[in-house]
mmCIF file of C-alpha atoms in Angstrom:
data_model
loop_
_atom_site.group_PDB
_atom_site.id
_atom_site.type_symbol
_atom_site.label_atom_id
_atom_site.label_comp_id
_atom_site.label_asym_id
_atom_site.label_seq_id
_atom_site.Cartn_x
_atom_site.Cartn_y
_atom_site.Cartn_z
ATOM 1 C CA HIS F 1 -9.908 85.974 8.838
ATOM 2 C CA PRO F 2 -11.427 87.678 5.797
ATOM 3 C CA ILE F 3 -13.818 86.003 3.410
ATOM 4 C CA HIS F 4 -12.469 84.818 0.043
ATOM 5 C CA PRO F 5 -12.194 87.371 -2.812
ATOM 6 C CA SER F 6 -14.286 85.148 -5.098
ATOM 7 C CA TRP F 7 -17.374 86.405 -3.201
ATOM 8 C CA PHE F 8 -16.568 89.919 -4.440
ATOM 9 C CA TYR F 9 -15.494 88.976 -7.989
ATOM 10 C CA TYR F 10 -18.640 86.981 -8.724
ATOM 11 C CA ARG F 11 -20.947 89.809 -7.629
ATOM 12 C CA ALA F 12 -18.875 92.527 -9.285
ATOM 13 C CA LEU F 13 -19.124 90.696 -12.592
ATOM 14 C CA TRP F 14 -22.913 90.717 -12.385
ATOM 15 C CA CYS F 15 -22.967 94.440 -11.564
ATOM 16 C CA LEU F 16 -20.810 95.342 -14.563
ATOM 17 C CA THR F 17 -22.448 93.035 -17.143
ATOM 18 C CA PRO F 18 -25.473 95.222 -18.154
ATOM 19 C CA ALA F 19 -23.360 98.151 -19.432
ATOM 20 C CA PRO F 20 -21.426 96.197 -22.123
ATOM 21 C CA LEU F 21 -24.639 94.482 -23.209
ATOM 22 C CA ALA F 22 -26.390 97.831 -23.558
ATOM 23 C CA TRP F 23 -23.380 99.166 -25.476
ATOM 24 C CA ALA F 24 -23.589 96.210 -27.889
ATOM 25 C CA PHE F 25 -27.314 96.659 -28.583
ATOM 26 C CA ILE F 26 -27.924 100.406 -28.134
ATOM 27 C CA GLY F 27 -24.525 101.938 -28.725
ATOM 28 C CA SER F 28 -23.052 104.923 -26.921
ATOM 29 C CA ALA F 29 -26.259 106.399 -25.531
ATOM 30 C CA ALA F 30 -26.965 108.188 -22.277
ATOM 31 C CA GLU F 31 -28.608 105.068 -20.878
ATOM 32 C CA THR F 32 -25.443 103.064 -21.484
ATOM 33 C CA TRP F 33 -23.301 105.569 -19.601
ATOM 34 C CA LEU F 34 -25.859 105.640 -16.781
ATOM 35 C CA LEU F 35 -25.756 101.841 -16.531
ATOM 36 C CA LEU F 36 -21.964 101.961 -16.425
ATOM 37 C CA LEU F 37 -22.009 104.578 -13.657
ATOM 38 C CA VAL F 38 -24.534 102.591 -11.613
ATOM 39 C CA GLY F 39 -22.476 99.420 -12.106
ATOM 40 C CA VAL F 40 -19.249 101.096 -10.986
ATOM 41 C CA LEU F 41 -20.951 102.552 -7.884
ATOM 42 C CA ALA F 42 -22.440 99.132 -7.060
ATOM 43 C CA VAL F 43 -18.997 97.511 -7.397
ATOM 44 C CA LEU F 44 -17.525 100.150 -5.093
ATOM 45 C CA ALA F 45 -20.221 99.468 -2.473
ATOM 46 C CA LEU F 46 -19.647 95.721 -2.837
ATOM 47 C CA TYR F 47 -15.910 96.172 -2.352
ATOM 48 C CA LEU F 48 -16.435 98.209 0.809
ATOM 49 C CA ARG F 49 -18.744 95.487 2.140
ATOM 50 C CA TYR F 50 -16.351 92.673 1.164
ATOM 51 C CA ARG F 51 -13.388 94.423 2.761
ATOM 52 C CA GLN F 52 -15.160 94.637 6.143
ATOM 53 C CA TRP F 53 -16.456 91.051 6.246
ATOM 54 C CA GLY F 54 -14.634 88.408 8.262
ATOM 55 C CA PHE F 55 -14.538 86.383 11.446
ATOM 56 C CA TRP F 56 -12.348 85.684 14.428
ATOM 57 C CA ARG F 57 -12.668 82.604 16.653
ATOM 58 C CA VAL F 58 -11.640 82.817 20.317
ATOM 59 C CA GLU F 59 -12.058 79.568 22.277
ATOM 60 C CA ASN F 60 -15.829 78.896 22.328
ATOM 61 C CA ASP F 61 -16.854 82.228 20.808
ATOM 62 C CA LEU F 62 -17.000 83.440 17.235
ATOM 63 C CA TRP F 63 -16.723 87.126 16.397
ATOM 64 C CA ILE F 64 -18.235 88.096 13.042
ATOM 65 C CA HIS F 65 -17.507 91.531 11.635
ATOM 66 C CA LYS F 66 -19.135 93.109 8.629
ATOM 67 C CA GLY F 67 -20.360 96.473 7.440
ATOM 68 C CA LEU F 68 -20.202 98.944 4.596
ATOM 69 C CA LEU F 69 -18.377 101.994 5.913
ATOM 70 C CA GLY F 70 -17.777 100.863 9.487
ATOM 71 C CA HIS F 71 -17.454 97.633 11.403
ATOM 72 C CA SER F 72 -20.363 95.870 13.023
ATOM 73 C CA TRP F 73 -19.100 93.191 15.412
ATOM 74 C CA GLN F 74 -21.337 90.339 16.553
ATOM 75 C CA LEU F 75 -20.373 87.858 19.239
ATOM 76 C CA VAL F 76 -21.710 84.353 18.712
ATOM 77 C CA PRO F 77 -21.241 82.006 21.671
ATOM 78 C CA LEU F 78 -20.924 78.647 19.903
ATOM 79 C CA GLY F 79 -22.729 76.936 22.787
ATOM 80 C CA LYS F 80 -25.897 78.915 21.925
ATOM 81 C CA VAL F 81 -26.118 77.790 18.306
ATOM 82 C CA GLN F 82 -29.410 75.997 17.620
ATOM 83 C CA HIS F 83 -28.586 74.732 14.152
ATOM 84 C CA LEU F 84 -25.810 75.047 11.634
ATOM 85 C CA GLN F 85 -25.492 74.385 7.956
ATOM 86 C CA LEU F 86 -22.363 73.932 5.861
ATOM 87 C CA ILE F 87 -23.097 74.821 2.233
ATOM 88 C CA GLN F 88 -20.898 74.389 -0.836
ATOM 89 C CA SER F 89 -21.722 75.416 -4.381
ATOM 90 C CA ARG F 90 -19.844 73.919 -7.325
ATOM 91 C CA GLY F 91 -17.583 76.950 -7.560
ATOM 92 C CA GLN F 92 -16.853 76.810 -3.837
ATOM 93 C CA LYS F 93 -15.977 73.111 -4.079
ATOM 94 C CA ARG F 94 -13.434 73.866 -6.800
ATOM 95 C CA ARG F 95 -11.826 76.549 -4.652
ATOM 96 C CA GLY F 96 -12.000 74.631 -1.353
ATOM 97 C CA LEU F 97 -14.491 77.057 0.181
ATOM 98 C CA ALA F 98 -17.793 76.785 2.019
ATOM 99 C CA SER F 99 -20.497 79.000 3.487
ATOM 100 C CA LEU F 100 -21.438 78.456 7.111
ATOM 101 C CA LYS F 101 -24.912 79.354 8.400
ATOM 102 C CA LEU F 102 -25.303 79.589 12.150
ATOM 103 C CA GLY F 103 -28.851 79.572 13.499
ATOM 104 C CA LEU F 104 -29.414 81.405 16.771
ATOM 105 C CA ALA F 105 -32.522 82.423 18.669
ATOM 106 C CA SER F 106 -32.066 85.949 17.263
ATOM 107 C CA GLY F 107 -31.785 84.772 13.637
ATOM 108 C CA GLU F 108 -29.302 83.311 11.189
ATOM 109 C CA LEU F 109 -25.784 84.543 10.598
ATOM 110 C CA THR F 110 -23.899 83.555 7.463
ATOM 111 C CA LEU F 111 -20.175 83.417 6.841
ATOM 112 C CA PRO F 112 -19.825 83.211 3.044
ATOM 113 C CA ALA F 113 -16.806 81.924 1.140
ATOM 114 C CA ILE F 114 -14.520 80.859 3.979
ATOM 115 C CA PRO F 115 -11.927 78.080 3.681
ATOM 116 C CA LEU F 116 -13.511 74.639 4.006
ATOM 117 C CA ALA F 117 -11.104 73.513 6.739
ATOM 118 C CA LYS F 118 -11.989 76.508 8.922
ATOM 119 C CA ALA F 119 -15.708 76.025 8.324
ATOM 120 C CA GLN F 120 -15.415 72.355 9.284
ATOM 121 C CA ASP F 121 -13.419 73.275 12.417
ATOM 122 C CA ILE F 122 -16.077 75.746 13.530
ATOM 123 C CA ALA F 123 -18.857 73.249 12.769
ATOM 124 C CA ALA F 124 -17.098 70.415 14.629
ATOM 125 C CA GLN F 125 -16.387 72.597 17.646
ATOM 126 C CA THR F 126 -19.988 73.844 17.709
ATOM 127 C CA LEU F 127 -21.427 70.343 17.445
ATOM 128 C CA GLY F 128 -19.025 69.164 20.142
ATOM 129 C CA LEU F 129 -20.262 71.896 22.474
ATOM 130 C CA ILE F 130 -23.969 71.380 21.929
ATOM 131 C CA ALA F 131 -24.175 67.623 21.297
ATOM 132 C CA HIS F 132 -24.729 66.605 24.920
ATOM 133 C CA ASP F 133 -25.811 69.930 26.430
ATOM 134 C CA TYR F 134 -29.437 69.555 27.493
ATOM 135 C CA SER F 135 -29.511 72.687 29.658
ATOM 136 C CA ASN F 136 -32.010 75.439 29.007
ATOM 137 C CA TRP F 137 -30.300 77.901 26.671
ATOM 138 C CA ILE F 138 -32.720 80.800 27.241
#
């Protein structure tokens, strides 16, 4: 499942905003064209990153893939999650999206801008697995 395109659109807008502002105040100068070129390259890099980002849930495991030019796959056994956080901004609430942070012993992994129902399913399944598991997880 890929992440929602709003993640890309919001960041792309911020990358492209300085060039029109510079054009309005400075005019058609070399700095303006340089800002436009940097903005377009940043949007291209963001698109490549957005296109690779997603997740796949198989029973009690969650595969997260991301990357810029290639895929980096990470396996997260949901029984090893130490803490999780379901986050919604105002824009995500309007679109029915949420970000899910999974805390592991190796660090935090974030799934941004995924459908709220899927985020709640993953959170409920994770909490169901770890709620009464008092075994040593190391």
